[in-house]
Tab-separated table of C-alpha atoms in Angstrom:
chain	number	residue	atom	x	y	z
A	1275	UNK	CA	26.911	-21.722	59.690
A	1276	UNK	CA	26.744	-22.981	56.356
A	1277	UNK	CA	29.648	-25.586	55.610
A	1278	UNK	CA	30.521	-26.830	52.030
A	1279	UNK	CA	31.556	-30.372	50.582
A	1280	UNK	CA	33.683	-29.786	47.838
A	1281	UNK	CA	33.889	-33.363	46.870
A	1282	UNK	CA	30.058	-32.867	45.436
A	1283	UNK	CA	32.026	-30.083	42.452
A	1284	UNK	CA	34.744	-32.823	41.301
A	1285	UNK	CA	37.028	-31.130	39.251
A	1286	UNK	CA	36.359	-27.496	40.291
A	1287	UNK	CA	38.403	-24.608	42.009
A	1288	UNK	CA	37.516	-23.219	44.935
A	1289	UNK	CA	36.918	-19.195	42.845
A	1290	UNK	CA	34.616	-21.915	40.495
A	1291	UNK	CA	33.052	-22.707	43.323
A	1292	UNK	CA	32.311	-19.334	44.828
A	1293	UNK	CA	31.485	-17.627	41.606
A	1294	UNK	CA	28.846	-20.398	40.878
A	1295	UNK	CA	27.024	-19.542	44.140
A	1296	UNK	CA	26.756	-16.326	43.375
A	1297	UNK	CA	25.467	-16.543	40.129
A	1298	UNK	CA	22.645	-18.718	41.935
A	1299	UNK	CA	21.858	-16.370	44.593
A	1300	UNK	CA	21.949	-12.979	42.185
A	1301	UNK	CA	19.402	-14.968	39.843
A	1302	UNK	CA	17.894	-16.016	42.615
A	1303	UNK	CA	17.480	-12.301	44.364
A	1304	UNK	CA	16.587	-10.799	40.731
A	1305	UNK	CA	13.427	-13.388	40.090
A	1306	UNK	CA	12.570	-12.575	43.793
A	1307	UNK	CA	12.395	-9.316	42.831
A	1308	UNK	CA	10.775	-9.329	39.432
A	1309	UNK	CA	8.144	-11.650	41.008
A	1310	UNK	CA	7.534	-9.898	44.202
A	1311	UNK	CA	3.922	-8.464	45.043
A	1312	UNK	CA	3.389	-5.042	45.879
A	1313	UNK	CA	2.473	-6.413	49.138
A	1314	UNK	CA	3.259	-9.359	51.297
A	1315	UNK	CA	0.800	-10.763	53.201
A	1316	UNK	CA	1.494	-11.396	56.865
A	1317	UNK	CA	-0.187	-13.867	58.818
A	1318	UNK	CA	-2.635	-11.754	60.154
A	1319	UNK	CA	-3.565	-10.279	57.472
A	1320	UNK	CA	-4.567	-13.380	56.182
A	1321	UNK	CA	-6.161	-13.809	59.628
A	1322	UNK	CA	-8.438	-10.487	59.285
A	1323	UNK	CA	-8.966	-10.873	55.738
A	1324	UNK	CA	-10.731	-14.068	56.068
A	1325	UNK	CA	-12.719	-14.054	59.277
A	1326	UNK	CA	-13.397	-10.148	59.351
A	1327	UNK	CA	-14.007	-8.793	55.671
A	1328	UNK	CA	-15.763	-11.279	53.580
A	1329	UNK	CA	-18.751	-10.276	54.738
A	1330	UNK	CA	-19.114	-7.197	53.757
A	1331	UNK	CA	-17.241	-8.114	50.462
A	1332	UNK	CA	-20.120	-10.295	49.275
A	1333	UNK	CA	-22.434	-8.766	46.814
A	1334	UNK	CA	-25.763	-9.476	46.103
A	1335	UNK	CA	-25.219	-9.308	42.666
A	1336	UNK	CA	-21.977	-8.396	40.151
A	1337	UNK	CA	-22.865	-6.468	36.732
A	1338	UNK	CA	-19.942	-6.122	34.240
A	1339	UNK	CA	-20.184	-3.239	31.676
A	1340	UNK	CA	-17.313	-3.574	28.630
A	1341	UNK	CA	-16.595	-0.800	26.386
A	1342	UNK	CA	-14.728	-0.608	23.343
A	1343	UNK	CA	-14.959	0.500	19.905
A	1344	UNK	CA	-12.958	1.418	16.662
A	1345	UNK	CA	-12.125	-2.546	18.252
A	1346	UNK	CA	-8.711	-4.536	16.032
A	1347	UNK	CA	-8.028	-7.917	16.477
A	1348	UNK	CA	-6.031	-7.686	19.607
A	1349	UNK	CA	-8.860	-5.691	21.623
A	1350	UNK	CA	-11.173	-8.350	20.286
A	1351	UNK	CA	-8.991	-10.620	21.969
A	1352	UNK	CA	-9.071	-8.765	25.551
A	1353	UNK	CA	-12.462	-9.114	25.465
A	1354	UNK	CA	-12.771	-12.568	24.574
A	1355	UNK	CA	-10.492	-13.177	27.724
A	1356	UNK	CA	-12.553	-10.354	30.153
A	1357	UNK	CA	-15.956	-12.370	28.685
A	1358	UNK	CA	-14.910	-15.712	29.559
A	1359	UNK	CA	-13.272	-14.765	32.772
A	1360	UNK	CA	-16.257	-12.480	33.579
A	1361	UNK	CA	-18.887	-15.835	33.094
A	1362	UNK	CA	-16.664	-18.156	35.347
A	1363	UNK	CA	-16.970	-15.860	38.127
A	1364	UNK	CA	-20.829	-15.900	37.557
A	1365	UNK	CA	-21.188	-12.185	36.882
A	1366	UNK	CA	-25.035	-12.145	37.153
A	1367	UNK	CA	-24.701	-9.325	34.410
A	1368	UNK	CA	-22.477	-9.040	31.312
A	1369	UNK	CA	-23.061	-5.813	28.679
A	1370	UNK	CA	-21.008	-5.482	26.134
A	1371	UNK	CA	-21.040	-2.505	24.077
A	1372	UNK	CA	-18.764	-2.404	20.995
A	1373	UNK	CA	-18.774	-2.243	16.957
A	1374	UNK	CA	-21.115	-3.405	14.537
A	1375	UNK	CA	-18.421	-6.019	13.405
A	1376	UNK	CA	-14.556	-5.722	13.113
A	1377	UNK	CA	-12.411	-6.934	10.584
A	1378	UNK	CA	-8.684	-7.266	9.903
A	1379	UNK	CA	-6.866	-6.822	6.277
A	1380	UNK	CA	-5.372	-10.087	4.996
A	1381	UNK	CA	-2.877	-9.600	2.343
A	1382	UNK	CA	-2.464	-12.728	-0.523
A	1383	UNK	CA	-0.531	-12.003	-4.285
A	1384	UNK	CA	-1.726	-12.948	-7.138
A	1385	UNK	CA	1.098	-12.715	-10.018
A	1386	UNK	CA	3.050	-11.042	-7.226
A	1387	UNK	CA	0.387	-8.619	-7.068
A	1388	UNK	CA	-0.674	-7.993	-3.178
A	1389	UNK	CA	-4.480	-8.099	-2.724
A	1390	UNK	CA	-6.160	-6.578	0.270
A	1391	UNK	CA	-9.459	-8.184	1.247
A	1392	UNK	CA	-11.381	-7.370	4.659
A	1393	UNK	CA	-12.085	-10.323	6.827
A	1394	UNK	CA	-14.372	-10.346	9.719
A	1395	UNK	CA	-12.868	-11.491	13.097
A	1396	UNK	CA	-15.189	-13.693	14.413
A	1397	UNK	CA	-16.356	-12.558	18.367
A	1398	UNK	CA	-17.448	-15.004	20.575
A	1399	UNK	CA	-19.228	-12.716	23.241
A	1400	UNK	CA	-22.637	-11.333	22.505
A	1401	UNK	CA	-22.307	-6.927	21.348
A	1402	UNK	CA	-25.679	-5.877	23.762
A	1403	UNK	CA	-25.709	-2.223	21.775
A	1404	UNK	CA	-23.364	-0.094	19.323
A	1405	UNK	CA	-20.834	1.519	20.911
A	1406	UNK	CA	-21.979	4.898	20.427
A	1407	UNK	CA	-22.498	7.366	22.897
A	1408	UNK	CA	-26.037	8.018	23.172
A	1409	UNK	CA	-26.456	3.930	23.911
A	1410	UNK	CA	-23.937	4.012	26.497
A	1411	UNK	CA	-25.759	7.685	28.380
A	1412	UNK	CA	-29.161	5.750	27.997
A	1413	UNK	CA	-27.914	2.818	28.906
A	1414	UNK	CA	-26.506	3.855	32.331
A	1415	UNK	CA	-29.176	6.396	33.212
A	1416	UNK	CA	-32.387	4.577	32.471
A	1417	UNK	CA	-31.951	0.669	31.515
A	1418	UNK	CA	-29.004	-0.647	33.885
A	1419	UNK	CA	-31.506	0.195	36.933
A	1420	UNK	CA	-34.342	-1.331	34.780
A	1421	UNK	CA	-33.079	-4.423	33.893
A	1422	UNK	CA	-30.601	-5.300	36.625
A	1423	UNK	CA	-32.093	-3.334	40.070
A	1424	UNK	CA	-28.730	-2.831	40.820
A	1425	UNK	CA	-28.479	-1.808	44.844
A	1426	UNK	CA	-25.948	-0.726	47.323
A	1427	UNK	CA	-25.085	-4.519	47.847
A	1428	UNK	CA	-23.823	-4.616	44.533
A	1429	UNK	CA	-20.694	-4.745	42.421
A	1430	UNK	CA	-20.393	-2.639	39.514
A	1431	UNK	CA	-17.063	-3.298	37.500
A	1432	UNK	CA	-16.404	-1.351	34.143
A	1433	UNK	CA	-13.634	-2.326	31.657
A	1434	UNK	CA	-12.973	-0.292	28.563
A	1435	UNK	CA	-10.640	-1.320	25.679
A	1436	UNK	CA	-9.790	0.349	22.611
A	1437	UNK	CA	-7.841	3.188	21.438
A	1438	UNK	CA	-7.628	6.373	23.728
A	1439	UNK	CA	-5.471	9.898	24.383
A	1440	UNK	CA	-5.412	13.131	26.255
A	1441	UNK	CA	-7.448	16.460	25.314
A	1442	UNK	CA	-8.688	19.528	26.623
A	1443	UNK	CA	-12.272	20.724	27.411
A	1444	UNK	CA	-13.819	23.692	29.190
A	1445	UNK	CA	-15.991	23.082	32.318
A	1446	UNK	CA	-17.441	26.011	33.890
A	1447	UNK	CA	-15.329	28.327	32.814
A	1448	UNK	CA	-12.235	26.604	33.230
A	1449	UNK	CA	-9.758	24.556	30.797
A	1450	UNK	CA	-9.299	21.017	31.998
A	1451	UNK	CA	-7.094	18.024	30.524
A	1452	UNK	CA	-9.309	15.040	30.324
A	1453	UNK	CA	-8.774	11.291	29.515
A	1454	UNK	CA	-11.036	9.969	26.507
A	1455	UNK	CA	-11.443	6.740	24.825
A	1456	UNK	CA	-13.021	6.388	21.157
A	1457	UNK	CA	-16.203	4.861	20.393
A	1458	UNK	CA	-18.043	3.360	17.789
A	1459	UNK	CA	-16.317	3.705	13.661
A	1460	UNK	CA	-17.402	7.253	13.499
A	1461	UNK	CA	-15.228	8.838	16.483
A	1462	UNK	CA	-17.446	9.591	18.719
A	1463	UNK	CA	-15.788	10.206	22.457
A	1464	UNK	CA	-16.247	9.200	25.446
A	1465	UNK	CA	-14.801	11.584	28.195
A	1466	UNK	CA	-13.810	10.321	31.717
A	1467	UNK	CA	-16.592	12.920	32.833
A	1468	UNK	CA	-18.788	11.570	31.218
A	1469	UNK	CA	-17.981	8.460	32.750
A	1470	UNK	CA	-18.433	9.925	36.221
A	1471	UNK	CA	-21.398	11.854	35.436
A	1472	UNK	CA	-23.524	8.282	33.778
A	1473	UNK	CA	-22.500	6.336	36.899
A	1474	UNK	CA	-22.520	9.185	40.199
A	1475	UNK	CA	-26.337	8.345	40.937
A	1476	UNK	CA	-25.614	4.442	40.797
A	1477	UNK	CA	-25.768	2.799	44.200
A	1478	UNK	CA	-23.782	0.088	44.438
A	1479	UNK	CA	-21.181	-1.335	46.714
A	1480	UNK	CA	-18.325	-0.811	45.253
A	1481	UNK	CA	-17.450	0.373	41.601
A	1482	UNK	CA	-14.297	-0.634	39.947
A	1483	UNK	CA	-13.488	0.811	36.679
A	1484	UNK	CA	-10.647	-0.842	34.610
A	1485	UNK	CA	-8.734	0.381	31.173
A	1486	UNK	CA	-6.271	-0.123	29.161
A	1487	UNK	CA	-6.668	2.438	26.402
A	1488	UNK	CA	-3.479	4.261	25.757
A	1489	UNK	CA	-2.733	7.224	28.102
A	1490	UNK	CA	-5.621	5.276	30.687
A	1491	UNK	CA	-3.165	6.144	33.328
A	1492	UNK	CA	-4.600	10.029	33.200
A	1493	UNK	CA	-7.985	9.370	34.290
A	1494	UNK	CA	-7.554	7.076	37.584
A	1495	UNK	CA	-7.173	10.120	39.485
A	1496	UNK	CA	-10.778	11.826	38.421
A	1497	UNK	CA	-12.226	8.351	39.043
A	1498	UNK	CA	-10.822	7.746	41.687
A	1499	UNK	CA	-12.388	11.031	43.261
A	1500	UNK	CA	-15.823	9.877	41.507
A	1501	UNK	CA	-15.589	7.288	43.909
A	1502	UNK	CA	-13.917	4.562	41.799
A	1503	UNK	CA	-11.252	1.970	42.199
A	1504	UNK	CA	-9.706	2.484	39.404
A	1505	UNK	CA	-6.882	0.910	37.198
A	1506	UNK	CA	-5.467	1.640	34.422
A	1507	UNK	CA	-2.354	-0.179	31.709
A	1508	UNK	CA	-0.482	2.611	31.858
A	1509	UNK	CA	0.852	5.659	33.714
A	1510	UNK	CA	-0.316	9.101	32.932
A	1511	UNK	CA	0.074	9.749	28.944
A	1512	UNK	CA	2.027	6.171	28.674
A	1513	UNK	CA	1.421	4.347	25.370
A	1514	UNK	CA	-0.085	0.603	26.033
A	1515	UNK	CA	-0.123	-0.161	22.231
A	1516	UNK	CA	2.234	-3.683	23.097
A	1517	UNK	CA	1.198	-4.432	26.975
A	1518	UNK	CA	0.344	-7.383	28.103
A	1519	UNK	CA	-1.278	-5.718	31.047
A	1520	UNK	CA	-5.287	-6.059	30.167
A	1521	UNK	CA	-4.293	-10.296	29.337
A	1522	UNK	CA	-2.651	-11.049	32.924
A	1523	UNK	CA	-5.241	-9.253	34.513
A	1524	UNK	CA	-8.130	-11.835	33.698
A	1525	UNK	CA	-5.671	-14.691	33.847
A	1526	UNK	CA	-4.660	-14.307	37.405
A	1527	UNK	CA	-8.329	-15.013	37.687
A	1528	UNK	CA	-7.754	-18.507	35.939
A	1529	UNK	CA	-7.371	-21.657	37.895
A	1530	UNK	CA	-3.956	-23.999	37.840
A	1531	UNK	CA	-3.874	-27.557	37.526
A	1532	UNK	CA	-4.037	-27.518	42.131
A	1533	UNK	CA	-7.485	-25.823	41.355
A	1534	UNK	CA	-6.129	-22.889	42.328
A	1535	UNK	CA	-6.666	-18.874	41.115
A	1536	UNK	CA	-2.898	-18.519	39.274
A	1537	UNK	CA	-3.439	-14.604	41.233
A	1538	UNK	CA	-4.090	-16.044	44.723
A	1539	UNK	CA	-0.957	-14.728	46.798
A	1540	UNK	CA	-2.294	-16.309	50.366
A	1541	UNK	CA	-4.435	-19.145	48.945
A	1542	UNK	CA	-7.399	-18.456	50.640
A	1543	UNK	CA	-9.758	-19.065	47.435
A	1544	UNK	CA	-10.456	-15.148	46.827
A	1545	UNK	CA	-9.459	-13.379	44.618
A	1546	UNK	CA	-8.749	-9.322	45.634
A	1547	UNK	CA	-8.063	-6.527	43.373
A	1548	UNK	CA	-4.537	-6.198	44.702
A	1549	UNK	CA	-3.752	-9.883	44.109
A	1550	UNK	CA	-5.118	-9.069	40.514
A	1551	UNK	CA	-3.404	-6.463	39.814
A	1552	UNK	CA	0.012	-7.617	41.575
A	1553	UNK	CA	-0.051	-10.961	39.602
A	1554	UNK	CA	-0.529	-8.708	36.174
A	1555	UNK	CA	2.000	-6.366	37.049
A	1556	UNK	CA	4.632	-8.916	37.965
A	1557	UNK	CA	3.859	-11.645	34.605
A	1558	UNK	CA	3.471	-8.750	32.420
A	1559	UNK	CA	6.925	-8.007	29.886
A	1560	UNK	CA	6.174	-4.867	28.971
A	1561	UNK	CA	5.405	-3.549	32.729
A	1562	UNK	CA	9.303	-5.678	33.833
A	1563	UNK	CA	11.101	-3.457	31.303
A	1564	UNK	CA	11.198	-1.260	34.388
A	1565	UNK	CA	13.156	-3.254	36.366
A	1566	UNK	CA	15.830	-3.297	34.238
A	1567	UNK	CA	15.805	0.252	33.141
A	1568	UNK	CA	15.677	-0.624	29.508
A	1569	UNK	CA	12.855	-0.627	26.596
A	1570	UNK	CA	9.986	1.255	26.518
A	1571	UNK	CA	8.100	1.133	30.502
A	1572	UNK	CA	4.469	0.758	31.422
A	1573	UNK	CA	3.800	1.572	34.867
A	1574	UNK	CA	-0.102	-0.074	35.702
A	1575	UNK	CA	-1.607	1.644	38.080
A	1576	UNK	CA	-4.493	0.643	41.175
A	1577	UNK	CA	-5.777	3.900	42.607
A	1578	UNK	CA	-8.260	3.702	45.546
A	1579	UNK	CA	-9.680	6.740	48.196
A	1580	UNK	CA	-12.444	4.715	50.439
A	1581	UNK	CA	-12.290	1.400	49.772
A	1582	UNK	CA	-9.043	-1.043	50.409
A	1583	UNK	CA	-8.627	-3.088	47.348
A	1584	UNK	CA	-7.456	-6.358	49.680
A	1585	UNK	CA	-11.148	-6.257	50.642
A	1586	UNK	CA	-12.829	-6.283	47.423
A	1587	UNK	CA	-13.222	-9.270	45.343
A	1588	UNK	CA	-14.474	-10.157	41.762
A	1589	UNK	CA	-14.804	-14.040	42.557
């Protein structure tokens, strides 16, 4: 029983009282909510997690591969993040494919006159080839096995950025609606077949494939079948122009002030694809709006077939 000292609320009536309680507990039960993982983790889950399936979670070695092109400032940005994040959690392997260089318009009036002038955003992260399509084939089919001897201990982990939509192309015989993303300044494409097709002789451990491109949300199924775990900003043909989505992702991987991952839902110092993708769904705006019914919704998805993303790790 929970008993009440109304001398602590001098000055108040008891309906005061009473509605200021339930104020508390409805704020309390909404942030609860809001914050909530997809998943709780129960004590032994924590239990099997940690004695039974870091073993086979541990990778010999972990080889990034970014993706973007026709880049503006605020993909340049995601990758900044992804590069950083990628080098703390000694990725063995970092390739970055994207534009020649990217710049931004700045706008200053002279005489009230607006003048437009280019202006290079600096990158910090090294550009291994052009974004263009034949770099990216060659790349996967010939030089990733070359220069990496990636194995079937391995983690291979994909992230595109960038602009993307929905089209149609024929495959033997038949009319299919595929996911693409665009490449390079001249619009070059780069189908979610092709994707699948570069990558289906690859042995590795476990490939994980992550974009936020607008309408990303239509390929996770097709990767998904390619083997992939595979997440995406948005769902289906959803917009990601304004998510947050691709930023909380890498910074659930950052560490608090405790010297702790800001992601870690059982503190147990790794860091799983669900906890990832839980802590960006749950810090990012755009992907709340949903809660609330209101504004424009972005519904991330994690798709997975084989492999349970509790058990695979990026850190």
């Amino acid at each position: 029983m929970i008993s009440l000292d109304i001398k602590k609320f001098p000055g108040w009536t008891p309906k005061q009282i009473v509605l200021y309680f339930f104020a508390i507990t409805t704020m309390g039960l909404a942030c609860h909510h809001i914050n909530k993982p997809n998943r709780d983790f129960s004590y032994l889950e924590k239990i099997v997690i940690s004695q039974h399936k870091y073993e086979e979670a541990r990778y010999d070695k972990k080889i990034a591969v970014m993706i973007t092109g026709m880049e503006e400032e605020r993909h340049v940005k995601n990758f900044i993040l992804a590069y950083e994040t990628l080098k703390k959690l000694k990725f063995d392997y970092i390739y970055i494919f994207g534009d020649e260089k990217v710049t931004k318009t700045e706008i200053s009036y002279s005489r009230d006159i607006p003048v437009r002038k280019e202006v290079e955003i600096h990158r910090n992260y090294p550009i291994y080839a052009i974004s263009e399509k034949k770099n990216i084939k060659n790349f996967f089919l010939n030089k990733l096995r070359k220069e990496t001897s990636i194995s079937e201990n391995d983690l291979l982990f994909i992230y595109t950025s960038g602009h993307g939509g929905v089209t149609y192309k024929h495959y033997g015989g038949r009319k299919y609606k595929v996911w693409t993303t665009s490449i390079a300044g001249n619009f070059d494409l780069l189908f979610d077949k092709d994707i699948i097709d570069y990558t289906k002789d690859i042995p590795a451990k476990d490939k994980v494939i992550f974009s936020d491109v607008c309408r990303s949300g239509s390929f996770v199924e097709r990767m998904v079948n390619a083997g992939f775990l595979a997440i995406s900003a948005g769902k289906g043909e959803e917009p990601t122009i304004e998510s947050s989505f691709p930023q909380k992702f890498f910074t659930s991987l950052e560490k608090n002030i405790f010297g702790y991952y800001k992601g870690d839902w059982n503190n147990d110092g790794r860091m799983s694809l669900e906890e990832i993708f839980g802590y960006a769904v749950t810090n990012d705006f755009n992907s709340n709006y949903a809660y609330f019914g209101i504004g424009p919704k972005q519904n991330p998805q994690l798709r997975y077939k084989e492999r349970d993303p509790r058990y695979v790790f990026l850190n």
